[in-house]
Tab-separated table of C-alpha atoms in Angstrom:
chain	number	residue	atom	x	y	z
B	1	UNK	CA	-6.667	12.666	15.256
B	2	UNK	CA	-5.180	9.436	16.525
B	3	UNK	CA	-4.749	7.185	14.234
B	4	UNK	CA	-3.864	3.377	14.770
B	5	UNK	CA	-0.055	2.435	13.751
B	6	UNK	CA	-1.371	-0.869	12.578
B	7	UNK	CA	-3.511	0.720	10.006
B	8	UNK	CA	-0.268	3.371	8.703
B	9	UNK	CA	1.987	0.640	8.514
B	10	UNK	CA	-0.987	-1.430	6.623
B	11	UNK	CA	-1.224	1.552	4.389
B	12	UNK	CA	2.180	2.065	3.888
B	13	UNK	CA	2.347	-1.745	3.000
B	14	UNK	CA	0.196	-0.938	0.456
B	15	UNK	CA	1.934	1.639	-1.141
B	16	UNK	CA	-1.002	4.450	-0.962
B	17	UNK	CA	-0.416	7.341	-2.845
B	18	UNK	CA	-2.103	10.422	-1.857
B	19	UNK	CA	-3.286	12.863	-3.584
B	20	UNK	CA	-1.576	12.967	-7.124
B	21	UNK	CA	-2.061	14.882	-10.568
B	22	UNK	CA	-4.936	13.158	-12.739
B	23	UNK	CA	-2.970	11.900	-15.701
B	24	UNK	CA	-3.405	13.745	-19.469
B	25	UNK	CA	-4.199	11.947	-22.448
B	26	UNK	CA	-1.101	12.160	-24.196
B	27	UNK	CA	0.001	15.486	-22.756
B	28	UNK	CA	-3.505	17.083	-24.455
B	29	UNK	CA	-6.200	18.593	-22.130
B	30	UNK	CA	-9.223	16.778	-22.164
B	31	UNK	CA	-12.478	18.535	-23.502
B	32	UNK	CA	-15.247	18.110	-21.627
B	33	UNK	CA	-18.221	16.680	-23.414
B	34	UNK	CA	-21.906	17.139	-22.035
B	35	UNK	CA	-23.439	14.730	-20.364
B	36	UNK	CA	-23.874	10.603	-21.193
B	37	UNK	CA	-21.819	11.572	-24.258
B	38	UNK	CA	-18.375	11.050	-24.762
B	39	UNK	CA	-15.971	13.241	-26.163
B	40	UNK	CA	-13.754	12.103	-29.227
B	41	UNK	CA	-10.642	11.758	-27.221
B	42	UNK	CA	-12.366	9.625	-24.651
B	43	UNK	CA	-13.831	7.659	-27.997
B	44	UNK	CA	-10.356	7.167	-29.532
B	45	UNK	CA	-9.004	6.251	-25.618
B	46	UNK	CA	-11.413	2.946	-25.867
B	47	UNK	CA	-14.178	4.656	-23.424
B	48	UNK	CA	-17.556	3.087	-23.443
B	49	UNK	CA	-21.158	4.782	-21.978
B	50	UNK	CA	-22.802	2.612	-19.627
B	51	UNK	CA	-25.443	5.214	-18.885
B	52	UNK	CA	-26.922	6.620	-22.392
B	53	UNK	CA	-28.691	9.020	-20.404
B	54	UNK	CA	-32.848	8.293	-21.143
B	55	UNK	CA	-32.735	4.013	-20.056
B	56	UNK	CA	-31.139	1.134	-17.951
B	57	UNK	CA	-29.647	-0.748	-20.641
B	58	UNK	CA	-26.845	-2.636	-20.010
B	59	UNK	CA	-27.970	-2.784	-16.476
B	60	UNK	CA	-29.615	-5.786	-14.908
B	61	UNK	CA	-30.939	-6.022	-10.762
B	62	UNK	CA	-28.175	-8.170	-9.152
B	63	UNK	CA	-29.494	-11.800	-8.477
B	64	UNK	CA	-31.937	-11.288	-11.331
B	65	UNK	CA	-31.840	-11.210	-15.069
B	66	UNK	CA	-34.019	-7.867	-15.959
B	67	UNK	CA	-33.494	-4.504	-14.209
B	68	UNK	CA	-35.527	-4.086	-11.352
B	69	UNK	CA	-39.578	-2.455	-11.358
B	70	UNK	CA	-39.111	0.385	-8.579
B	71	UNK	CA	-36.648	1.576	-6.730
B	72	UNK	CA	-34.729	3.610	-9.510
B	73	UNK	CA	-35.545	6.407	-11.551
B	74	UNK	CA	-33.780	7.715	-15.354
B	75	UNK	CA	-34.764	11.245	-15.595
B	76	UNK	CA	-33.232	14.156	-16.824
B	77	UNK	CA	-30.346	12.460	-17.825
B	78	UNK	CA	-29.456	11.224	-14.426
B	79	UNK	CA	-30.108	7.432	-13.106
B	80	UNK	CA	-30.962	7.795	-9.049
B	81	UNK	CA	-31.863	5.485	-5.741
B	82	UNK	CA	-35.756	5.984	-5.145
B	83	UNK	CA	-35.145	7.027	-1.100
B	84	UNK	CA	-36.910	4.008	0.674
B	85	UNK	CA	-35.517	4.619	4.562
B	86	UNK	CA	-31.657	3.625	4.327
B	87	UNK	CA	-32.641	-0.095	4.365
B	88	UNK	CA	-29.820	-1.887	2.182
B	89	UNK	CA	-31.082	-3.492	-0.895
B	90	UNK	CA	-34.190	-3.913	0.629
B	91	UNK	CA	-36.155	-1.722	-2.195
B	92	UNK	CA	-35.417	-1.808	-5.830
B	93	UNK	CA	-31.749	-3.213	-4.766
B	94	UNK	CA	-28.381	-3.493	-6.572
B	95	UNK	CA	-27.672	-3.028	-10.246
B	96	UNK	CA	-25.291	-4.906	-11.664
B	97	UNK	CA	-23.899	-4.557	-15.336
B	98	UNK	CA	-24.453	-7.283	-18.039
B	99	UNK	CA	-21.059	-7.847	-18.394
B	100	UNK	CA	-17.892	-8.761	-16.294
B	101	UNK	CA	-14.755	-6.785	-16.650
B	102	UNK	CA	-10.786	-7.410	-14.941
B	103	UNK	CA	-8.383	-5.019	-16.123
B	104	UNK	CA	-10.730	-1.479	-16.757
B	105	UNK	CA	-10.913	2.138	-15.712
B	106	UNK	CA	-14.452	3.241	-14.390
B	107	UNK	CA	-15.728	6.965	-13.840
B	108	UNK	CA	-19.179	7.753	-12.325
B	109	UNK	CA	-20.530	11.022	-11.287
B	110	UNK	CA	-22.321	10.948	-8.196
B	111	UNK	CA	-24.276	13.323	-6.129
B	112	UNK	CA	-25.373	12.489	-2.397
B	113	UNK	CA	-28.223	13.917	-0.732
B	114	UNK	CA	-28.075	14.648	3.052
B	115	UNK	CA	-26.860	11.664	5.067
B	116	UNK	CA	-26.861	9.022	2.453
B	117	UNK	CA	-25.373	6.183	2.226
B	118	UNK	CA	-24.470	4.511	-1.177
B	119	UNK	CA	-21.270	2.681	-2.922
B	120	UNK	CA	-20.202	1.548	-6.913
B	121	UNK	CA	-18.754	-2.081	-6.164
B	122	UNK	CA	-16.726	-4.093	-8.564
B	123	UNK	CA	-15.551	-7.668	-8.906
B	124	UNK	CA	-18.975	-8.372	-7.997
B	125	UNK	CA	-19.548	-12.307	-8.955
B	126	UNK	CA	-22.786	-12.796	-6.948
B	127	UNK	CA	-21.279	-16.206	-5.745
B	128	UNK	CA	-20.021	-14.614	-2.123
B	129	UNK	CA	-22.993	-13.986	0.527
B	130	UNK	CA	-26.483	-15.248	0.040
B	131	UNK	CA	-27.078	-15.394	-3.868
B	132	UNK	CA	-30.459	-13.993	-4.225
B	133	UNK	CA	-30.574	-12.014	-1.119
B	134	UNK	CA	-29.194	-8.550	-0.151
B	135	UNK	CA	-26.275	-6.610	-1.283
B	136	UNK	CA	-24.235	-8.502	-3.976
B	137	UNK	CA	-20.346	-8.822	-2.175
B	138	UNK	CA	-17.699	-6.870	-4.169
B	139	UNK	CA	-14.540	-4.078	-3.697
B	140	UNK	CA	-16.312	-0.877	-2.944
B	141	UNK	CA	-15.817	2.894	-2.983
B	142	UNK	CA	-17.797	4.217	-0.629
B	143	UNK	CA	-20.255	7.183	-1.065
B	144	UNK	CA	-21.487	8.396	1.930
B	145	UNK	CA	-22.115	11.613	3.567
B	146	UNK	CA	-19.099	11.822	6.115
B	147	UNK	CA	-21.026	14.408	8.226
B	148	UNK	CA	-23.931	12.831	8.658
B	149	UNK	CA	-24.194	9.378	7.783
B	150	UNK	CA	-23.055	7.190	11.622
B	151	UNK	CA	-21.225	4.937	9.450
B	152	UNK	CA	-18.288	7.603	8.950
B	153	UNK	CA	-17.587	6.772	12.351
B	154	UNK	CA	-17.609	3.285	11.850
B	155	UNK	CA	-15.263	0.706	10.998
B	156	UNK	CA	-11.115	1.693	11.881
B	157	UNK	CA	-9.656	4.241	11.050
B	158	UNK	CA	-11.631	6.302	8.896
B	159	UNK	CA	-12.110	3.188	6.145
B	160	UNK	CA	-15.787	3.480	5.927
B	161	UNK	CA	-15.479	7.662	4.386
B	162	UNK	CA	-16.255	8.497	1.070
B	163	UNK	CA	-13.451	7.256	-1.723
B	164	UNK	CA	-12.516	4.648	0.923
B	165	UNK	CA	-12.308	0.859	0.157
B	166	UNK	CA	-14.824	0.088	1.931
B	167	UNK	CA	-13.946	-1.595	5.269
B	168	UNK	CA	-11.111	-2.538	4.230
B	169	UNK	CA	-8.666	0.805	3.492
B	170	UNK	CA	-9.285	4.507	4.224
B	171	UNK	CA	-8.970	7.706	1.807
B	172	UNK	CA	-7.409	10.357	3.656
B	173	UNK	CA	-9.097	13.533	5.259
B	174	UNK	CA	-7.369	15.221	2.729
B	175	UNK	CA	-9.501	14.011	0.284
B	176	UNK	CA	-10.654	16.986	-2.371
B	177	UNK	CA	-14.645	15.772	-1.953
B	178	UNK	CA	-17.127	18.418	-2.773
B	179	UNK	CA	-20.244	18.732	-0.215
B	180	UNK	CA	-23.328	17.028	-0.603
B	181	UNK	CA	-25.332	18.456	-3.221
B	182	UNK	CA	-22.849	18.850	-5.439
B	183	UNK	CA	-21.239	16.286	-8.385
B	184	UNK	CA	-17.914	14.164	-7.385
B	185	UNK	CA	-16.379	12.074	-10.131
B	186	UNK	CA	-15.360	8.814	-8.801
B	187	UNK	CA	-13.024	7.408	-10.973
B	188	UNK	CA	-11.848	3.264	-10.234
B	189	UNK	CA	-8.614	1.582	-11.940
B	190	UNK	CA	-7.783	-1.521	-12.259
B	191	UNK	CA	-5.167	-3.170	-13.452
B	192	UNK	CA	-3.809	-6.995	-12.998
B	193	UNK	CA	-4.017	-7.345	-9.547
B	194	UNK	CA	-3.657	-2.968	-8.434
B	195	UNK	CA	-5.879	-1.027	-8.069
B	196	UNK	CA	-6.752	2.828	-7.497
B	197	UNK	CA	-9.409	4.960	-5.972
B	198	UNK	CA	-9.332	8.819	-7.743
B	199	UNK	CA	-12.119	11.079	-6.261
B	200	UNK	CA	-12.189	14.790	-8.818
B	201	UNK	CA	-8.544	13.831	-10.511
B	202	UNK	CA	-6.572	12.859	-7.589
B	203	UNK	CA	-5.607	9.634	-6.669
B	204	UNK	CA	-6.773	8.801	-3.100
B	205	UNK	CA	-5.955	5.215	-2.270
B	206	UNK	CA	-3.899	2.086	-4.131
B	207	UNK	CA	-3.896	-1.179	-3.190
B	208	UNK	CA	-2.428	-4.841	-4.871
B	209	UNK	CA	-4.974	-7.358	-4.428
B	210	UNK	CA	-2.450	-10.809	-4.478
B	211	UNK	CA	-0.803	-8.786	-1.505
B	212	UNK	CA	-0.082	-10.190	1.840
B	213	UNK	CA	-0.826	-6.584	3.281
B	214	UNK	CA	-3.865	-7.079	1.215
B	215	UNK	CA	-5.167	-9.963	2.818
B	216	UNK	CA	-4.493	-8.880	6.445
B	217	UNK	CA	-6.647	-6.402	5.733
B	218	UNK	CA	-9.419	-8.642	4.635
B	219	UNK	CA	-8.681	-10.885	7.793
B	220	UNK	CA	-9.805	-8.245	10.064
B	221	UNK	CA	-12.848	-6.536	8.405
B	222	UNK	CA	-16.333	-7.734	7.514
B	223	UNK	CA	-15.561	-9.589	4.348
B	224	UNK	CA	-13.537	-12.078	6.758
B	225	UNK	CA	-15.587	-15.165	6.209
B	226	UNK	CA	-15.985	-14.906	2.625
B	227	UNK	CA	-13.405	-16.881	0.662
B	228	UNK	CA	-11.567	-15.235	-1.986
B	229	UNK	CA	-13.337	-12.274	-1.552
B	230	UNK	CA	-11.259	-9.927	-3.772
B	231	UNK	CA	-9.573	-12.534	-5.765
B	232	UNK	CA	-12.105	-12.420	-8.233
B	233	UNK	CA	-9.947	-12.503	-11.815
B	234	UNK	CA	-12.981	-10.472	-13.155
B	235	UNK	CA	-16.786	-9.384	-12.202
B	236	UNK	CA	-19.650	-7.049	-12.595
B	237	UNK	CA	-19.484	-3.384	-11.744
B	238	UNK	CA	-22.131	-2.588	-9.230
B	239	UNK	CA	-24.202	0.624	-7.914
B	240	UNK	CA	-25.779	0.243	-4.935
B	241	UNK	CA	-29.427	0.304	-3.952
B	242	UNK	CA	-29.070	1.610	0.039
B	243	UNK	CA	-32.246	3.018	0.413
B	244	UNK	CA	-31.042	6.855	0.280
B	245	UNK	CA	-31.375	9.139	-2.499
B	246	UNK	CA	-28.469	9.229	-4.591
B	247	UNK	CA	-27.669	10.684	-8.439
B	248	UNK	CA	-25.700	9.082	-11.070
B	249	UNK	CA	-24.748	10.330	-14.512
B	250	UNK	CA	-21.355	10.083	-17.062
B	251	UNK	CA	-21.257	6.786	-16.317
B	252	UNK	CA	-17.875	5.308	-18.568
B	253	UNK	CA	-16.047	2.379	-18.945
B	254	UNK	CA	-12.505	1.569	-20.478
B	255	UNK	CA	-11.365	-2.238	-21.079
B	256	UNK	CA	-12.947	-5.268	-22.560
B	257	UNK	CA	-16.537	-6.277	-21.771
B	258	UNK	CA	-15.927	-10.373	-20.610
B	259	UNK	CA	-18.782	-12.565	-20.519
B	260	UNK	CA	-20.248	-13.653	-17.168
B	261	UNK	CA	-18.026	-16.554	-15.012
């Protein structure tokens, strides 16, 4: 595969790490609890549901102030995207939570149905784009369907794949994604101005927001005309409403719930 030297050396600016061991907590194996529950380790660690499982609180439509009337469904312990034709935010649209949050880890299990097209966004403020209208503007990790889905092939360089940062940085091919159908745990950290991208306990991607490498990369990608677009000191965490069928469930946060800016 060719790939451009303008986007390795961008990469390499950024210091991505590929690949690397998910982290114990404290040297002790995690126990895995079942689902929308947390185990007591996670509960001592500071994690947080913000899925219980059988509603939508916490959750609110972005642009709005109460979760929105169709387009999502809770059942079975798993919140989904009513399908609606792979229009974005055109049905039920984004979800936003009530809260803002800077420095936090985020994990989300998602499932993708053929070809679909999704993404969990954060440093959402709903102040970039057209407040009220269409997809709220935030960082995204992208879940798509890399086989199917033409935006795979969009974009440079690979940066529009699943894990990626979306239009902005790629994950690598090397990526340990499981095939549609099946559960992936995305898993977002951020800290100060880093942040990371772990897909199934490896770290994928890492990028420093205040960087210069950073904000070339903003320069040249679709977020270009929106000012400060990642600079955001804290903002909502987002899942997006893209008009495909897509599952979520053990959704968790770590780090303090801020009020909205």
């Amino acid at each position: 595969m060719k790939v451009s030297l303008v986007a390795v050396a961008a990469t390499a600016a950024l210091g991505a790490t590929v690949l690397a061991t998910s982290p114990t907590v404290s040297g002790v194996a995690v126990v895995a609890a079942a689902d929308n529950t947390l185990t007591a380790q996670e509960q001592a660690a500071g994690w947080r549901l913000l899925f219980d499982g059988t509603s939508t609180k916490g959750w609110r439509n972005a642009h709005a102030d109460t979760f929105p009337s169709k387009g999502w469904l809770v059942k079975d312990g798993i919140l989904s995207v009513v399908e609606s034709g792979g229009a974005e935010a055109a049905h039920g649209g984004d979800i936003v939570t009530l809260e803002e949050y800077g420095d936090f880890e985020l994990k989300v299990d998602v499932k993708l149905t053929k070809g679909a097209n999704s993404g969990i966004k954060y440093f959402v403020t709903e102040k970039l784009g057209t407040p009220g209208r269409g997809s709220a503007i935030g960082l995204e990790f992208q879940l798509l369907d890399d086989e199917m889905h033409p935006d795979a092939k969009m974009g440079r360089d690979g940066n529009r794949t699943f894990a990626s940062l979306y239009d902005l940085m790629a994950a690598p091919a090397t990526k340990p994604v499981k095939p549609v159908g099946e559960w992936n745990t995305a898993h977002i950290v951020s800290k100060g101005t880093k942040v990371e991208h772990w897909l199934n306990g490896a770290k994928v991607l890492e990028f420093d927001r205040a960087s210069d490498a950073f904000k070339k990369l903003v320069a040249i990608s679709k977020y270009k005309d929106y000012v400060g677009f990642g600079q955001a000191k804290s903002g909502h965490l987002l899942l997006q409403d893209h008009g495909n069928t897509v599952y979520f469930r053990n959704i968790k946060v770590k780090g303090a719930a801020l009020p909205n800016t």
